[in-house]
Amino acid sequence: MNRIRLVLTGVAVAAALGASGCDPQPESEDTGTSPSPAASSAAPTGGAATTAASPAANNAATVKACADIKKDIKDNATKIAEAEKIGPPAGHFAVSAQWAAGSVAILAHSMGANEAVTAASEKVQNEMMGLSDAYSKSADAKPSKKALEAAIKELDTACTAA
């Protein structure tokens, strides 16, 4: 199980690193020449326009992250229910793997969100990994999901405030 966790964590880190470098850079209208030093020094280096755009962009990223994370939680619940129907012991391995996969999806979609949503999504992700561990330890495991439900409520609150 540690090997699976290591692989899934590695995949999550690779996906996060890959996603962080995927934002296309805006191209200038004249791509054939580079801007002159005088033109670049005349460009604004801050001010109201830059400040106003930054929170709006952050808010849009947070709203998208919240929507994606909520969809991930719903999709994961459906997949968990399907895996639980398999029954022990194979079903517990499937449930454990699905909790781990769901936590990776949460982690990947929280990138770019504001601090409150990121912190809340990390709690959800940690609770999902805890459930994954509990299911992998015992075929008779019936771990409580109350901590996960509380973390999801905290995430909902953070998303509503965003």
CSV table of N, CA and C in Angstrom, one decimal:
chain,number,residue,atom,x,y,z
A,1,MET,N,0.8,-1.2,0.0
A,1,MET,CA,0.0,0.0,0.0
A,1,MET,C,0.9,1.2,0.0
A,2,ASN,N,2.0,1.2,0.7
A,2,ASN,CA,2.9,2.3,0.7
A,2,ASN,C,3.4,2.6,-0.7
A,3,ARG,N,3.6,1.6,-1.5
A,3,ARG,CA,4.0,1.7,-2.9
A,3,ARG,C,3.0,2.5,-3.7
A,4,ILE,N,1.7,2.1,-3.5
A,4,ILE,CA,0.6,2.7,-4.2
A,4,ILE,C,0.5,4.2,-3.8
A,5,ARG,N,0.6,4.5,-2.5
A,5,ARG,CA,0.6,5.9,-2.1
A,5,ARG,C,1.7,6.7,-2.7
A,6,LEU,N,2.9,6.1,-2.7
A,6,LEU,CA,4.1,6.8,-3.3
A,6,LEU,C,3.9,7.1,-4.8
A,7,VAL,N,3.3,6.1,-5.5
A,7,VAL,CA,3.1,6.3,-6.9
A,7,VAL,C,2.0,7.4,-7.1
A,8,LEU,N,0.9,7.3,-6.3
A,8,LEU,CA,-0.2,8.3,-6.5
A,8,LEU,C,0.3,9.7,-6.1
A,9,THR,N,1.1,9.8,-5.0
A,9,THR,CA,1.7,11.1,-4.6
A,9,THR,C,2.6,11.6,-5.7
A,10,GLY,N,3.4,10.7,-6.3
A,10,GLY,CA,4.3,11.2,-7.4
A,10,GLY,C,3.5,11.7,-8.6
A,11,VAL,N,2.4,11.0,-8.9
A,11,VAL,CA,1.6,11.4,-10.0
A,11,VAL,C,0.9,12.7,-9.7
A,12,ALA,N,0.5,12.9,-8.5
A,12,ALA,CA,-0.1,14.2,-8.1
A,12,ALA,C,0.9,15.3,-8.2
A,13,VAL,N,2.1,15.1,-7.7
A,13,VAL,CA,3.1,16.2,-7.8
A,13,VAL,C,3.4,16.5,-9.2
A,14,ALA,N,3.6,15.4,-10.1
A,14,ALA,CA,3.9,15.6,-11.5
A,14,ALA,C,2.8,16.4,-12.2
A,15,ALA,N,1.5,16.0,-11.9
A,15,ALA,CA,0.4,16.7,-12.5
A,15,ALA,C,0.3,18.2,-12.0
A,16,ALA,N,0.6,18.4,-10.7
A,16,ALA,CA,0.6,19.8,-10.2
A,16,ALA,C,1.7,20.6,-10.9
A,17,LEU,N,2.9,20.0,-11.0
A,17,LEU,CA,4.0,20.8,-11.7
A,17,LEU,C,3.7,21.0,-13.2
A,18,GLY,N,3.1,20.0,-13.8
A,18,GLY,CA,2.8,20.1,-15.2
A,18,GLY,C,1.7,21.2,-15.4
A,19,ALA,N,0.7,21.2,-14.5
A,19,ALA,CA,-0.4,22.2,-14.7
A,19,ALA,C,0.1,23.6,-14.4
A,20,SER,N,1.0,23.7,-13.5
A,20,SER,CA,1.5,25.1,-13.2
A,20,SER,C,2.3,25.7,-14.3
A,21,GLY,N,2.8,24.9,-15.2
A,21,GLY,CA,3.6,25.5,-16.3
A,21,GLY,C,2.8,25.5,-17.6
A,22,CYS,N,1.5,25.2,-17.6
A,22,CYS,CA,0.7,25.1,-18.8
A,22,CYS,C,-0.1,26.4,-19.2
A,23,ASP,N,0.0,27.5,-18.4
A,23,ASP,CA,-0.6,28.7,-18.7
A,23,ASP,C,0.0,29.3,-19.9
A,24,PRO,N,-0.7,29.6,-21.0
A,24,PRO,CA,-0.1,30.2,-22.2
A,24,PRO,C,0.3,31.6,-21.9
A,25,GLN,N,1.4,32.0,-22.4
A,25,GLN,CA,1.8,33.4,-22.2
A,25,GLN,C,1.2,34.3,-23.3
A,26,PRO,N,0.7,35.4,-22.9
A,26,PRO,CA,0.1,36.3,-24.0
A,26,PRO,C,1.2,36.7,-25.0
A,27,GLU,N,0.8,36.7,-26.2
A,27,GLU,CA,1.7,37.1,-27.3
A,27,GLU,C,1.4,38.5,-27.7
A,28,SER,N,2.4,39.2,-28.0
A,28,SER,CA,2.2,40.6,-28.5
A,28,SER,C,1.7,40.5,-29.9
A,29,GLU,N,1.2,41.6,-30.4
A,29,GLU,CA,0.7,41.6,-31.8
A,29,GLU,C,1.8,41.5,-32.8
A,30,ASP,N,3.0,42.0,-32.5
A,30,ASP,CA,4.1,41.9,-33.3
A,30,ASP,C,5.1,41.0,-32.7
A,31,THR,N,5.0,39.7,-33.1
A,31,THR,CA,5.9,38.7,-32.5
A,31,THR,C,7.2,38.6,-33.2
A,32,GLY,N,7.4,39.3,-34.3
A,32,GLY,CA,8.7,39.3,-35.0
A,32,GLY,C,9.8,40.1,-34.4
A,33,THR,N,9.5,41.1,-33.6
A,33,THR,CA,10.5,41.9,-33.0
A,33,THR,C,10.3,42.0,-31.5
A,34,SER,N,11.4,42.2,-30.8
A,34,SER,CA,11.2,42.3,-29.4
A,34,SER,C,11.0,43.8,-29.0
A,35,PRO,N,10.3,44.0,-27.9
A,35,PRO,CA,10.1,45.4,-27.6
A,35,PRO,C,11.4,46.2,-27.2
A,36,SER,N,11.3,47.4,-27.6
A,36,SER,CA,12.5,48.2,-27.3
A,36,SER,C,12.6,48.5,-25.8
A,37,PRO,N,13.8,48.8,-25.3
A,37,PRO,CA,14.0,49.1,-23.9
A,37,PRO,C,13.2,50.3,-23.4
A,38,ALA,N,13.0,51.3,-24.3
A,38,ALA,CA,12.3,52.5,-24.0
A,38,ALA,C,10.8,52.1,-23.8
A,39,ALA,N,10.3,51.2,-24.6
A,39,ALA,CA,8.9,50.9,-24.5
A,39,ALA,C,8.6,50.1,-23.3
A,40,SER,N,9.6,49.2,-22.9
A,40,SER,CA,9.3,48.4,-21.7
A,40,SER,C,9.5,49.2,-20.5
A,41,SER,N,10.3,50.2,-20.5
A,41,SER,CA,10.4,51.1,-19.3
A,41,SER,C,9.2,52.0,-19.1
A,42,ALA,N,8.5,52.3,-20.2
A,42,ALA,CA,7.4,53.1,-20.2
A,42,ALA,C,6.1,52.3,-19.7
A,43,ALA,N,6.2,51.0,-19.7
A,43,ALA,CA,5.0,50.2,-19.3
A,43,ALA,C,4.8,50.4,-17.8
A,44,PRO,N,3.5,50.3,-17.4
A,44,PRO,CA,3.2,50.5,-16.0
A,44,PRO,C,3.7,49.3,-15.2
A,45,THR,N,4.2,49.6,-14.0
A,45,THR,CA,4.8,48.5,-13.2
A,45,THR,C,3.9,48.2,-12.0
A,46,GLY,N,2.7,48.6,-12.0
A,46,GLY,CA,1.9,48.4,-10.9
A,46,GLY,C,0.7,49.3,-11.0
A,47,GLY,N,0.2,49.8,-9.9
A,47,GLY,CA,-0.9,50.8,-10.0
A,47,GLY,C,-2.3,50.1,-9.9
A,48,ALA,N,-3.3,50.9,-10.1
A,48,ALA,CA,-4.7,50.5,-10.0
A,48,ALA,C,-5.1,49.4,-11.0
A,49,ALA,N,-4.6,49.5,-12.2
A,49,ALA,CA,-5.1,48.5,-13.2
A,49,ALA,C,-4.5,47.1,-12.9
A,50,THR,N,-3.3,47.0,-12.5
A,50,THR,CA,-2.7,45.7,-12.2
A,50,THR,C,-3.3,45.2,-10.9
A,51,THR,N,-3.5,46.0,-9.9
A,51,THR,CA,-4.1,45.6,-8.6
A,51,THR,C,-5.5,45.1,-8.8
A,52,ALA,N,-6.3,45.8,-9.6
A,52,ALA,CA,-7.7,45.4,-9.8
A,52,ALA,C,-7.8,44.1,-10.6
A,53,ALA,N,-6.9,43.8,-11.5
A,53,ALA,CA,-6.9,42.6,-12.3
A,53,ALA,C,-6.5,41.4,-11.5
A,54,SER,N,-5.6,41.6,-10.6
A,54,SER,CA,-5.1,40.5,-9.9
A,54,SER,C,-6.1,39.8,-9.0
A,55,PRO,N,-6.9,40.5,-8.1
A,55,PRO,CA,-7.9,39.9,-7.4
A,55,PRO,C,-9.0,39.2,-8.2
A,56,ALA,N,-9.3,39.8,-9.3
A,56,ALA,CA,-10.4,39.3,-10.2
A,56,ALA,C,-9.9,38.0,-10.8
A,57,ALA,N,-8.6,37.9,-11.2
A,57,ALA,CA,-8.1,36.7,-11.7
A,57,ALA,C,-8.0,35.6,-10.7
A,58,ASN,N,-7.6,36.0,-9.5
A,58,ASN,CA,-7.5,35.1,-8.3
A,58,ASN,C,-8.9,34.5,-8.0
A,59,ASN,N,-9.9,35.5,-8.0
A,59,ASN,CA,-11.3,35.0,-7.7
A,59,ASN,C,-11.8,34.1,-8.7
A,60,ALA,N,-11.5,34.3,-10.0
A,60,ALA,CA,-12.0,33.4,-11.1
A,60,ALA,C,-11.3,32.1,-10.9
A,61,ALA,N,-10.0,32.0,-10.6
A,61,ALA,CA,-9.3,30.8,-10.3
A,61,ALA,C,-9.9,30.0,-9.1
A,62,THR,N,-10.3,30.8,-8.1
A,62,THR,CA,-10.9,30.2,-6.9
A,62,THR,C,-12.2,29.6,-7.2
A,63,VAL,N,-13.0,30.4,-7.9
A,63,VAL,CA,-14.4,29.9,-8.3
A,63,VAL,C,-14.3,28.6,-9.1
A,64,LYS,N,-13.4,28.6,-10.1
A,64,LYS,CA,-13.2,27.4,-10.9
A,64,LYS,C,-12.7,26.2,-10.1
A,65,ALA,N,-11.8,26.5,-9.2
A,65,ALA,CA,-11.2,25.4,-8.3
A,65,ALA,C,-12.4,24.9,-7.4
A,66,CYS,N,-13.2,25.7,-6.9
A,66,CYS,CA,-14.3,25.3,-6.0
A,66,CYS,C,-15.3,24.4,-6.8
A,67,ALA,N,-15.6,24.8,-8.0
A,67,ALA,CA,-16.5,24.0,-8.9
A,67,ALA,C,-15.9,22.7,-9.2
A,68,ASP,N,-14.6,22.7,-9.6
A,68,ASP,CA,-13.9,21.4,-9.9
A,68,ASP,C,-13.8,20.5,-8.7
A,69,ILE,N,-13.5,21.1,-7.5
A,69,ILE,CA,-13.3,20.2,-6.3
A,69,ILE,C,-14.7,19.7,-5.9
A,70,LYS,N,-15.8,20.4,-6.0
A,70,LYS,CA,-17.1,19.9,-5.6
A,70,LYS,C,-17.5,18.8,-6.6
A,71,LYS,N,-17.2,19.0,-7.9
A,71,LYS,CA,-17.4,17.9,-8.9
A,71,LYS,C,-16.6,16.7,-8.5
A,72,ASP,N,-15.3,16.9,-8.2
A,72,ASP,CA,-14.5,15.7,-7.8
A,72,ASP,C,-15.0,15.0,-6.6
A,73,ILE,N,-15.5,15.7,-5.6
A,73,ILE,CA,-16.1,15.1,-4.4
A,73,ILE,C,-17.3,14.2,-4.8
A,74,LYS,N,-18.2,14.8,-5.6
A,74,LYS,CA,-19.4,14.1,-6.0
A,74,LYS,C,-19.0,12.8,-6.9
A,75,ASP,N,-18.1,13.0,-7.8
A,75,ASP,CA,-17.7,11.9,-8.6
A,75,ASP,C,-17.0,10.8,-7.8
A,76,ASN,N,-16.2,11.2,-6.8
A,76,ASN,CA,-15.5,10.2,-6.0
A,76,ASN,C,-16.6,9.5,-5.1
A,77,ALA,N,-17.6,10.1,-4.6
A,77,ALA,CA,-18.6,9.4,-3.8
A,77,ALA,C,-19.3,8.4,-4.6
A,78,THR,N,-19.6,8.7,-5.9
A,78,THR,CA,-20.2,7.7,-6.8
A,78,THR,C,-19.3,6.5,-7.0
A,79,LYS,N,-18.0,6.8,-7.2
A,79,LYS,CA,-17.1,5.7,-7.5
A,79,LYS,C,-16.8,4.9,-6.2
A,80,ILE,N,-16.8,5.5,-5.1
A,80,ILE,CA,-16.7,4.8,-3.8
A,80,ILE,C,-17.8,3.8,-3.6
A,81,ALA,N,-19.0,4.3,-3.9
A,81,ALA,CA,-20.2,3.5,-3.7
A,81,ALA,C,-20.1,2.2,-4.6
A,82,GLU,N,-19.7,2.4,-5.9
A,82,GLU,CA,-19.5,1.3,-6.8
A,82,GLU,C,-18.5,0.3,-6.3
A,83,ALA,N,-17.3,0.8,-5.7
A,83,ALA,CA,-16.3,0.0,-5.2
A,83,ALA,C,-16.7,-0.8,-4.0
A,84,GLU,N,-17.5,-0.2,-3.1
A,84,GLU,CA,-18.0,-0.8,-1.9
A,84,GLU,C,-18.9,-2.0,-2.3
A,85,LYS,N,-19.6,-2.0,-3.4
A,85,LYS,CA,-20.5,-3.1,-3.8
A,85,LYS,C,-19.7,-4.3,-4.1
A,86,ILE,N,-18.4,-4.2,-4.4
A,86,ILE,CA,-17.6,-5.4,-4.7
A,86,ILE,C,-17.5,-6.3,-3.5
A,87,GLY,N,-17.3,-5.7,-2.3
A,87,GLY,CA,-17.2,-6.5,-1.1
A,87,GLY,C,-15.8,-6.8,-0.7
A,88,PRO,N,-15.6,-7.2,0.5
A,88,PRO,CA,-14.2,-7.5,1.0
A,88,PRO,C,-13.7,-8.8,0.4
A,89,PRO,N,-12.4,-8.9,0.3
A,89,PRO,CA,-11.3,-8.0,0.5
A,89,PRO,C,-11.0,-7.1,-0.7
A,90,ALA,N,-11.3,-7.7,-1.9
A,90,ALA,CA,-11.0,-6.9,-3.1
A,90,ALA,C,-11.6,-5.5,-3.1
A,91,GLY,N,-12.9,-5.5,-2.7
A,91,GLY,CA,-13.6,-4.2,-2.6
A,91,GLY,C,-12.9,-3.2,-1.8
A,92,HIS,N,-12.3,-3.6,-0.7
A,92,HIS,CA,-11.6,-2.7,0.2
A,92,HIS,C,-10.4,-2.1,-0.4
A,93,PHE,N,-9.7,-2.9,-1.2
A,93,PHE,CA,-8.6,-2.4,-1.9
A,93,PHE,C,-9.0,-1.4,-3.0
A,94,ALA,N,-10.1,-1.7,-3.6
A,94,ALA,CA,-10.7,-0.8,-4.6
A,94,ALA,C,-11.2,0.5,-3.9
A,95,VAL,N,-11.8,0.4,-2.8
A,95,VAL,CA,-12.3,1.6,-2.1
A,95,VAL,C,-11.0,2.4,-1.6
A,96,SER,N,-10.0,1.8,-1.1
A,96,SER,CA,-8.8,2.5,-0.6
A,96,SER,C,-8.2,3.2,-1.8
A,97,ALA,N,-8.1,2.5,-2.9
A,97,ALA,CA,-7.4,3.2,-4.1
A,97,ALA,C,-8.3,4.4,-4.6
A,98,GLN,N,-9.6,4.2,-4.5
A,98,GLN,CA,-10.5,5.3,-5.0
A,98,GLN,C,-10.4,6.5,-4.0
A,99,TRP,N,-10.3,6.3,-2.7
A,99,TRP,CA,-10.1,7.4,-1.8
A,99,TRP,C,-8.8,8.1,-2.1
A,100,ALA,N,-7.8,7.4,-2.4
A,100,ALA,CA,-6.5,8.0,-2.7
A,100,ALA,C,-6.6,8.7,-4.0
A,101,ALA,N,-7.2,8.2,-5.0
A,101,ALA,CA,-7.3,8.9,-6.3
A,101,ALA,C,-8.2,10.1,-6.2
A,102,GLY,N,-9.2,10.1,-5.4
A,102,GLY,CA,-10.0,11.2,-5.2
A,102,GLY,C,-9.3,12.3,-4.5
A,103,SER,N,-8.4,12.0,-3.6
A,103,SER,CA,-7.6,13.0,-2.9
A,103,SER,C,-6.6,13.7,-3.8
A,104,VAL,N,-6.1,12.9,-4.7
A,104,VAL,CA,-5.2,13.5,-5.7
A,104,VAL,C,-5.9,14.4,-6.6
A,105,ALA,N,-7.1,14.1,-7.0
A,105,ALA,CA,-7.9,15.0,-7.9
A,105,ALA,C,-8.2,16.3,-7.1
A,106,ILE,N,-8.5,16.2,-5.8
A,106,ILE,CA,-8.7,17.4,-5.0
A,106,ILE,C,-7.5,18.3,-5.0
A,107,LEU,N,-6.4,17.7,-4.8
A,107,LEU,CA,-5.1,18.4,-4.7
A,107,LEU,C,-4.8,19.1,-6.0
A,108,ALA,N,-5.0,18.4,-7.1
A,108,ALA,CA,-4.7,18.9,-8.4
A,108,ALA,C,-5.6,20.1,-8.8
A,109,HIS,N,-6.9,20.1,-8.4
A,109,HIS,CA,-7.8,21.1,-8.7
A,109,HIS,C,-7.7,22.3,-7.8
A,110,SER,N,-7.1,22.2,-6.6
A,110,SER,CA,-7.0,23.3,-5.7
A,110,SER,C,-5.9,24.3,-6.1
A,111,MET,N,-5.1,23.9,-7.1
A,111,MET,CA,-4.0,24.8,-7.5
A,111,MET,C,-4.6,26.1,-8.0
A,112,GLY,N,-4.0,27.2,-7.6
A,112,GLY,CA,-4.5,28.5,-8.0
A,112,GLY,C,-5.6,29.1,-7.2
A,113,ALA,N,-6.2,28.4,-6.3
A,113,ALA,CA,-7.3,28.9,-5.5
A,113,ALA,C,-6.7,29.8,-4.4
A,114,ASN,N,-7.6,30.6,-3.8
A,114,ASN,CA,-7.1,31.5,-2.7
A,114,ASN,C,-6.7,30.6,-1.5
A,115,GLU,N,-6.1,31.3,-0.5
A,115,GLU,CA,-5.5,30.6,0.6
A,115,GLU,C,-6.6,29.8,1.4
A,116,ALA,N,-7.7,30.4,1.6
A,116,ALA,CA,-8.8,29.7,2.4
A,116,ALA,C,-9.3,28.4,1.7
A,117,VAL,N,-9.5,28.5,0.5
A,117,VAL,CA,-10.0,27.3,-0.3
A,117,VAL,C,-8.9,26.3,-0.4
A,118,THR,N,-7.6,26.7,-0.6
A,118,THR,CA,-6.5,25.8,-0.6
A,118,THR,C,-6.4,25.0,0.7
A,119,ALA,N,-6.4,25.8,1.8
A,119,ALA,CA,-6.3,25.2,3.1
A,119,ALA,C,-7.5,24.2,3.4
A,120,ALA,N,-8.7,24.6,3.0
A,120,ALA,CA,-9.8,23.7,3.2
A,120,ALA,C,-9.7,22.5,2.4
A,121,SER,N,-9.3,22.6,1.1
A,121,SER,CA,-9.2,21.5,0.2
A,121,SER,C,-8.1,20.5,0.7
A,122,GLU,N,-7.0,21.1,1.3
A,122,GLU,CA,-6.0,20.2,1.9
A,122,GLU,C,-6.6,19.4,3.0
A,123,LYS,N,-7.5,19.9,3.8
A,123,LYS,CA,-8.1,19.1,4.9
A,123,LYS,C,-8.9,18.0,4.3
A,124,VAL,N,-9.7,18.3,3.2
A,124,VAL,CA,-10.5,17.3,2.6
A,124,VAL,C,-9.6,16.2,2.0
A,125,GLN,N,-8.5,16.6,1.4
A,125,GLN,CA,-7.6,15.7,0.8
A,125,GLN,C,-6.9,14.8,1.9
A,126,ASN,N,-6.6,15.4,3.0
A,126,ASN,CA,-6.0,14.6,4.1
A,126,ASN,C,-7.0,13.6,4.7
A,127,GLU,N,-8.2,14.0,4.8
A,127,GLU,CA,-9.2,13.1,5.3
A,127,GLU,C,-9.5,12.0,4.4
A,128,MET,N,-9.4,12.2,3.1
A,128,MET,CA,-9.6,11.2,2.1
A,128,MET,C,-8.4,10.2,2.1
A,129,MET,N,-7.2,10.7,2.3
A,129,MET,CA,-6.1,9.8,2.4
A,129,MET,C,-6.2,9.0,3.7
A,130,GLY,N,-6.7,9.6,4.8
A,130,GLY,CA,-6.9,8.8,6.0
A,130,GLY,C,-7.9,7.7,5.8
A,131,LEU,N,-9.0,8.0,5.1
A,131,LEU,CA,-9.9,6.9,4.8
A,131,LEU,C,-9.3,5.8,3.9
A,132,SER,N,-8.4,6.2,3.0
A,132,SER,CA,-7.7,5.3,2.1
A,132,SER,C,-6.9,4.4,3.0
A,133,ASP,N,-6.2,4.9,4.0
A,133,ASP,CA,-5.3,4.1,4.9
A,133,ASP,C,-6.2,3.2,5.7
A,134,ALA,N,-7.3,3.7,6.2
A,134,ALA,CA,-8.1,2.8,7.1
A,134,ALA,C,-8.7,1.6,6.3
A,135,TYR,N,-9.1,1.8,5.0
A,135,TYR,CA,-9.6,0.7,4.2
A,135,TYR,C,-8.5,-0.2,3.8
A,136,SER,N,-7.3,0.3,3.6
A,136,SER,CA,-6.2,-0.6,3.2
A,136,SER,C,-5.7,-1.5,4.4
A,137,LYS,N,-5.9,-1.1,5.6
A,137,LYS,CA,-5.5,-1.8,6.8
A,137,LYS,C,-6.3,-3.0,7.1
A,138,SER,N,-7.6,-3.0,6.9
A,138,SER,CA,-8.5,-4.0,7.3
A,138,SER,C,-9.7,-4.2,6.3
A,139,ALA,N,-10.0,-5.5,6.0
A,139,ALA,CA,-11.1,-5.8,5.1
A,139,ALA,C,-12.4,-5.5,5.8
A,140,ASP,N,-12.4,-5.5,7.2
A,140,ASP,CA,-13.6,-5.2,8.0
A,140,ASP,C,-13.7,-3.8,8.3
A,141,ALA,N,-12.9,-2.9,7.8
A,141,ALA,CA,-12.9,-1.5,8.2
A,141,ALA,C,-14.2,-0.8,7.8
A,142,LYS,N,-14.7,0.0,8.7
A,142,LYS,CA,-15.9,0.8,8.5
A,142,LYS,C,-15.5,2.2,9.2
A,143,PRO,N,-14.6,2.9,8.6
A,143,PRO,CA,-14.1,4.1,9.3
A,143,PRO,C,-15.2,5.2,9.2
A,144,SER,N,-15.2,6.1,10.2
A,144,SER,CA,-16.1,7.2,10.2
A,144,SER,C,-15.8,8.2,9.2
A,145,LYS,N,-16.8,8.8,8.6
A,145,LYS,CA,-16.6,9.8,7.6
A,145,LYS,C,-17.0,11.2,8.2
A,146,LYS,N,-17.1,11.3,9.5
A,146,LYS,CA,-17.5,12.6,10.1
A,146,LYS,C,-16.5,13.7,9.9
A,147,ALA,N,-15.2,13.3,10.0
A,147,ALA,CA,-14.1,14.3,9.8
A,147,ALA,C,-14.1,14.8,8.4
A,148,LEU,N,-14.3,13.9,7.4
A,148,LEU,CA,-14.4,14.2,6.0
A,148,LEU,C,-15.6,15.2,5.8
A,149,GLU,N,-16.7,14.8,6.3
A,149,GLU,CA,-17.9,15.7,6.2
A,149,GLU,C,-17.7,17.1,6.7
A,150,ALA,N,-17.0,17.2,7.9
A,150,ALA,CA,-16.7,18.5,8.5
A,150,ALA,C,-15.7,19.2,7.6
A,151,ALA,N,-14.8,18.5,7.0
A,151,ALA,CA,-13.8,19.2,6.1
A,151,ALA,C,-14.5,19.7,4.9
A,152,ILE,N,-15.5,18.9,4.4
A,152,ILE,CA,-16.2,19.4,3.2
A,152,ILE,C,-17.1,20.6,3.5
A,153,LYS,N,-17.7,20.6,4.7
A,153,LYS,CA,-18.4,21.8,5.1
A,153,LYS,C,-17.5,23.0,5.2
A,154,GLU,N,-16.3,22.8,5.7
A,154,GLU,CA,-15.4,24.0,5.8
A,154,GLU,C,-15.0,24.4,4.4
A,155,LEU,N,-14.8,23.5,3.4
A,155,LEU,CA,-14.5,23.8,2.1
A,155,LEU,C,-15.7,24.6,1.4
A,156,ASP,N,-16.9,24.2,1.7
A,156,ASP,CA,-18.1,24.9,1.2
A,156,ASP,C,-18.1,26.3,1.7
A,157,THR,N,-17.8,26.5,3.0
A,157,THR,CA,-17.8,27.8,3.6
A,157,THR,C,-16.7,28.7,2.9
A,158,ALA,N,-15.5,28.1,2.7
A,158,ALA,CA,-14.5,28.9,2.1
A,158,ALA,C,-14.8,29.2,0.6
A,159,CYS,N,-15.5,28.3,-0.1
A,159,CYS,CA,-15.9,28.6,-1.4
A,159,CYS,C,-17.0,29.6,-1.5
A,160,THR,N,-17.9,29.6,-0.5
A,160,THR,CA,-19.0,30.6,-0.5
A,160,THR,C,-18.4,32.0,-0.2
A,161,ALA,N,-17.4,32.1,0.6
A,161,ALA,CA,-16.8,33.4,0.9
A,161,ALA,C,-15.9,33.9,-0.3
A,162,ALA,N,-15.5,33.1,-1.2
A,162,ALA,CA,-14.6,33.5,-2.3
A,162,ALA,C,-15.3,34.3,-3.3
